[in-house]
Short mmCIF file of N, CA and C in Angstrom, two decimals:
data_model
loop_
_atom_site.label_atom_id
_atom_site.label_comp_id
_atom_site.label_asym_id
_atom_site.label_seq_id
_atom_site.Cartn_x
_atom_site.Cartn_y
_atom_site.Cartn_z
N TRP A 1 -13.14 -15.36 -35.89
CA TRP A 1 -13.36 -15.88 -34.57
C TRP A 1 -12.35 -15.27 -33.62
N HIS A 2 -12.62 -15.40 -32.33
CA HIS A 2 -11.72 -14.91 -31.29
C HIS A 2 -11.50 -16.01 -30.26
N HIS A 3 -10.31 -16.06 -29.74
CA HIS A 3 -9.97 -17.01 -28.69
C HIS A 3 -10.03 -16.26 -27.36
N VAL A 4 -10.87 -16.73 -26.44
CA VAL A 4 -11.07 -16.06 -25.15
C VAL A 4 -10.74 -17.03 -24.03
N VAL A 5 -9.96 -16.56 -23.06
CA VAL A 5 -9.60 -17.36 -21.89
C VAL A 5 -9.89 -16.55 -20.64
N CYS A 6 -10.53 -17.17 -19.70
CA CYS A 6 -10.70 -16.59 -18.37
C CYS A 6 -9.98 -17.54 -17.44
N ARG A 7 -8.92 -17.04 -16.79
CA ARG A 7 -8.08 -17.90 -15.95
C ARG A 7 -8.10 -17.44 -14.51
N ARG A 8 -8.38 -18.38 -13.63
CA ARG A 8 -8.26 -18.14 -12.20
C ARG A 8 -6.99 -18.84 -11.73
N GLN A 9 -6.10 -18.08 -11.14
CA GLN A 9 -4.83 -18.61 -10.66
C GLN A 9 -4.62 -18.07 -9.25
N GLY A 10 -4.88 -18.91 -8.26
CA GLY A 10 -4.83 -18.46 -6.87
C GLY A 10 -5.92 -17.43 -6.63
N GLN A 11 -5.53 -16.23 -6.22
CA GLN A 11 -6.50 -15.16 -5.97
C GLN A 11 -6.60 -14.20 -7.15
N SER A 12 -5.98 -14.55 -8.26
CA SER A 12 -5.99 -13.68 -9.44
C SER A 12 -6.92 -14.22 -10.51
N LEU A 13 -7.55 -13.31 -11.18
CA LEU A 13 -8.45 -13.62 -12.28
C LEU A 13 -8.00 -12.79 -13.47
N SER A 14 -7.80 -13.43 -14.63
CA SER A 14 -7.37 -12.67 -15.81
C SER A 14 -8.21 -13.05 -17.02
N LEU A 15 -8.43 -12.08 -17.89
CA LEU A 15 -9.18 -12.26 -19.12
C LEU A 15 -8.22 -12.04 -20.29
N TRP A 16 -8.16 -13.02 -21.16
CA TRP A 16 -7.28 -12.99 -22.33
C TRP A 16 -8.14 -13.04 -23.60
N VAL A 17 -7.76 -12.27 -24.61
CA VAL A 17 -8.42 -12.32 -25.91
C VAL A 17 -7.33 -12.45 -26.96
N ASP A 18 -7.41 -13.50 -27.76
CA ASP A 18 -6.46 -13.76 -28.84
C ASP A 18 -5.01 -13.74 -28.34
N GLY A 19 -4.78 -14.35 -27.18
CA GLY A 19 -3.43 -14.51 -26.66
C GLY A 19 -2.87 -13.32 -25.90
N THR A 20 -3.66 -12.26 -25.71
CA THR A 20 -3.19 -11.07 -25.01
C THR A 20 -4.08 -10.80 -23.81
N VAL A 21 -3.43 -10.59 -22.66
CA VAL A 21 -4.22 -10.31 -21.46
C VAL A 21 -4.87 -8.94 -21.60
N GLN A 22 -6.18 -8.88 -21.35
CA GLN A 22 -6.94 -7.65 -21.49
C GLN A 22 -7.21 -6.99 -20.14
N ASP A 23 -7.34 -7.82 -19.10
CA ASP A 23 -7.63 -7.30 -17.78
C ASP A 23 -7.27 -8.36 -16.75
N SER A 24 -6.97 -7.93 -15.56
CA SER A 24 -6.71 -8.87 -14.47
C SER A 24 -7.09 -8.21 -13.15
N GLN A 25 -7.49 -9.04 -12.21
CA GLN A 25 -7.88 -8.60 -10.87
C GLN A 25 -7.24 -9.53 -9.86
N THR A 26 -6.80 -8.99 -8.76
CA THR A 26 -6.33 -9.80 -7.64
C THR A 26 -7.23 -9.47 -6.46
N ASP A 27 -8.25 -10.26 -6.32
CA ASP A 27 -9.23 -10.07 -5.26
C ASP A 27 -9.89 -11.42 -5.01
N PRO A 28 -9.60 -12.06 -3.90
CA PRO A 28 -10.14 -13.40 -3.66
C PRO A 28 -11.66 -13.45 -3.69
N ASN A 29 -12.34 -12.43 -3.23
CA ASN A 29 -13.81 -12.44 -3.24
C ASN A 29 -14.35 -12.32 -4.66
N TYR A 30 -13.73 -11.48 -5.49
CA TYR A 30 -14.18 -11.32 -6.87
C TYR A 30 -14.06 -12.63 -7.64
N ALA A 31 -12.88 -13.24 -7.55
CA ALA A 31 -12.66 -14.50 -8.28
C ALA A 31 -13.59 -15.59 -7.77
N ARG A 32 -13.74 -15.72 -6.47
CA ARG A 32 -14.60 -16.76 -5.91
C ARG A 32 -16.05 -16.51 -6.30
N ASN A 33 -16.52 -15.27 -6.22
CA ASN A 33 -17.91 -14.98 -6.54
C ASN A 33 -18.20 -15.22 -8.02
N LEU A 34 -17.30 -14.78 -8.89
CA LEU A 34 -17.53 -14.95 -10.33
C LEU A 34 -17.54 -16.42 -10.71
N PHE A 35 -16.51 -17.15 -10.31
CA PHE A 35 -16.41 -18.55 -10.71
C PHE A 35 -17.28 -19.46 -9.87
N GLY A 36 -17.38 -19.20 -8.59
CA GLY A 36 -18.18 -20.07 -7.73
C GLY A 36 -19.62 -20.15 -8.18
N SER A 37 -20.25 -19.03 -8.39
CA SER A 37 -21.65 -19.01 -8.80
C SER A 37 -21.83 -19.59 -10.19
N ALA A 38 -20.97 -19.20 -11.12
CA ALA A 38 -21.12 -19.66 -12.50
C ALA A 38 -20.88 -21.16 -12.63
N LEU A 39 -19.83 -21.67 -11.98
CA LEU A 39 -19.52 -23.08 -12.14
C LEU A 39 -20.42 -23.97 -11.29
N ASP A 40 -20.88 -23.48 -10.16
CA ASP A 40 -21.76 -24.29 -9.33
C ASP A 40 -23.07 -24.59 -10.05
N SER A 41 -23.54 -23.65 -10.87
CA SER A 41 -24.80 -23.87 -11.57
C SER A 41 -24.63 -24.75 -12.80
N ARG A 42 -23.40 -24.92 -13.27
CA ARG A 42 -23.09 -25.75 -14.44
C ARG A 42 -23.90 -25.34 -15.67
N ALA A 43 -24.03 -24.06 -15.87
CA ALA A 43 -24.80 -23.54 -17.01
C ALA A 43 -23.91 -22.63 -17.83
N ILE A 44 -23.37 -23.12 -18.90
CA ILE A 44 -22.49 -22.33 -19.76
C ILE A 44 -23.35 -21.65 -20.82
N GLY A 45 -23.25 -20.32 -20.87
CA GLY A 45 -23.99 -19.58 -21.87
C GLY A 45 -25.30 -19.00 -21.38
N LEU A 46 -25.69 -19.32 -20.16
CA LEU A 46 -26.92 -18.75 -19.62
C LEU A 46 -26.61 -17.49 -18.83
N VAL A 47 -27.56 -16.61 -18.79
CA VAL A 47 -27.43 -15.40 -18.01
C VAL A 47 -27.43 -15.78 -16.53
N TYR A 48 -26.62 -15.10 -15.72
CA TYR A 48 -26.57 -15.39 -14.29
C TYR A 48 -27.97 -15.34 -13.70
N GLY A 49 -28.30 -16.30 -12.91
CA GLY A 49 -29.63 -16.38 -12.31
C GLY A 49 -30.51 -17.41 -12.99
N GLY A 50 -30.01 -18.02 -14.06
CA GLY A 50 -30.74 -19.10 -14.70
C GLY A 50 -31.75 -18.67 -15.75
N ALA A 51 -31.73 -17.41 -16.15
CA ALA A 51 -32.67 -16.98 -17.20
C ALA A 51 -32.44 -17.80 -18.46
N GLN A 52 -33.47 -18.02 -19.22
CA GLN A 52 -33.38 -18.85 -20.42
C GLN A 52 -32.96 -18.05 -21.64
N ALA A 53 -31.91 -17.29 -21.49
CA ALA A 53 -31.37 -16.52 -22.61
C ALA A 53 -29.90 -16.84 -22.73
N GLY A 54 -29.43 -17.07 -23.92
CA GLY A 54 -28.03 -17.43 -24.12
C GLY A 54 -27.22 -16.27 -24.64
N TRP A 55 -25.96 -16.57 -24.96
CA TRP A 55 -25.10 -15.56 -25.56
C TRP A 55 -25.55 -15.27 -26.98
N PRO A 56 -25.32 -14.05 -27.48
CA PRO A 56 -25.74 -13.71 -28.84
C PRO A 56 -24.70 -14.14 -29.88
N PHE A 57 -24.03 -15.26 -29.65
CA PHE A 57 -23.04 -15.79 -30.59
C PHE A 57 -22.91 -17.29 -30.35
N ALA A 58 -22.24 -17.96 -31.26
CA ALA A 58 -22.04 -19.40 -31.14
C ALA A 58 -20.64 -19.71 -30.63
N LEU A 59 -20.50 -20.79 -29.92
CA LEU A 59 -19.20 -21.26 -29.48
C LEU A 59 -18.72 -22.35 -30.43
N ALA A 60 -17.51 -22.23 -30.90
CA ALA A 60 -16.94 -23.27 -31.75
C ALA A 60 -16.31 -24.37 -30.90
N GLY A 61 -15.98 -24.04 -29.67
CA GLY A 61 -15.38 -25.03 -28.78
C GLY A 61 -15.32 -24.49 -27.37
N PHE A 62 -15.16 -25.39 -26.43
CA PHE A 62 -15.08 -25.01 -25.02
C PHE A 62 -14.18 -26.01 -24.32
N ARG A 63 -13.29 -25.52 -23.48
CA ARG A 63 -12.42 -26.38 -22.68
C ARG A 63 -12.42 -25.89 -21.24
N ALA A 64 -12.39 -26.83 -20.32
CA ALA A 64 -12.25 -26.52 -18.89
C ALA A 64 -11.09 -27.35 -18.37
N TYR A 65 -10.24 -26.74 -17.59
CA TYR A 65 -9.07 -27.42 -17.04
C TYR A 65 -9.20 -27.48 -15.52
N ASP A 66 -8.55 -28.46 -14.92
CA ASP A 66 -8.55 -28.57 -13.47
C ASP A 66 -7.33 -27.89 -12.86
N ARG A 67 -6.73 -26.98 -13.62
CA ARG A 67 -5.57 -26.21 -13.19
C ARG A 67 -5.53 -24.92 -14.00
N ALA A 68 -4.73 -23.98 -13.55
CA ALA A 68 -4.54 -22.74 -14.32
C ALA A 68 -3.54 -23.03 -15.44
N ILE A 69 -3.94 -22.82 -16.68
CA ILE A 69 -3.00 -23.05 -17.78
C ILE A 69 -1.99 -21.90 -17.82
N THR A 70 -0.83 -22.17 -18.37
CA THR A 70 0.27 -21.20 -18.37
C THR A 70 0.08 -20.16 -19.47
N ASP A 71 0.83 -19.09 -19.37
CA ASP A 71 0.82 -18.06 -20.42
C ASP A 71 1.21 -18.67 -21.75
N GLY A 72 2.19 -19.55 -21.75
CA GLY A 72 2.63 -20.22 -22.97
C GLY A 72 1.54 -21.09 -23.59
N GLU A 73 0.78 -21.79 -22.76
CA GLU A 73 -0.32 -22.61 -23.26
C GLU A 73 -1.41 -21.73 -23.85
N ILE A 74 -1.68 -20.61 -23.22
CA ILE A 74 -2.67 -19.68 -23.77
C ILE A 74 -2.23 -19.18 -25.13
N ALA A 75 -0.96 -18.80 -25.25
CA ALA A 75 -0.43 -18.32 -26.54
C ALA A 75 -0.52 -19.41 -27.59
N GLU A 76 -0.19 -20.63 -27.24
CA GLU A 76 -0.24 -21.74 -28.19
C GLU A 76 -1.67 -22.02 -28.64
N LEU A 77 -2.61 -22.01 -27.72
CA LEU A 77 -4.00 -22.28 -28.06
C LEU A 77 -4.62 -21.17 -28.92
N SER A 78 -4.15 -19.95 -28.74
CA SER A 78 -4.75 -18.84 -29.49
C SER A 78 -4.15 -18.66 -30.87
N ALA A 79 -3.05 -19.36 -31.15
CA ALA A 79 -2.36 -19.19 -32.46
C ALA A 79 -3.15 -19.83 -33.58
#
């Protein structure tokens, strides 16, 4: 299995895999567009636009926070 985190912190968006940051962007429009559309539809695992196709894998768990979790919390969760 792999631990994946997508964190929005202010105007920054970062993607973490197994406790290591893989990519990050600082662009308020990118972060707002990615998260705004996805979270407004409240559809986890669906293709953008509402198509009835899911991810080609299973989720063992899912968490959503009302804040940006810290680097330390990401490391702890991925261990």
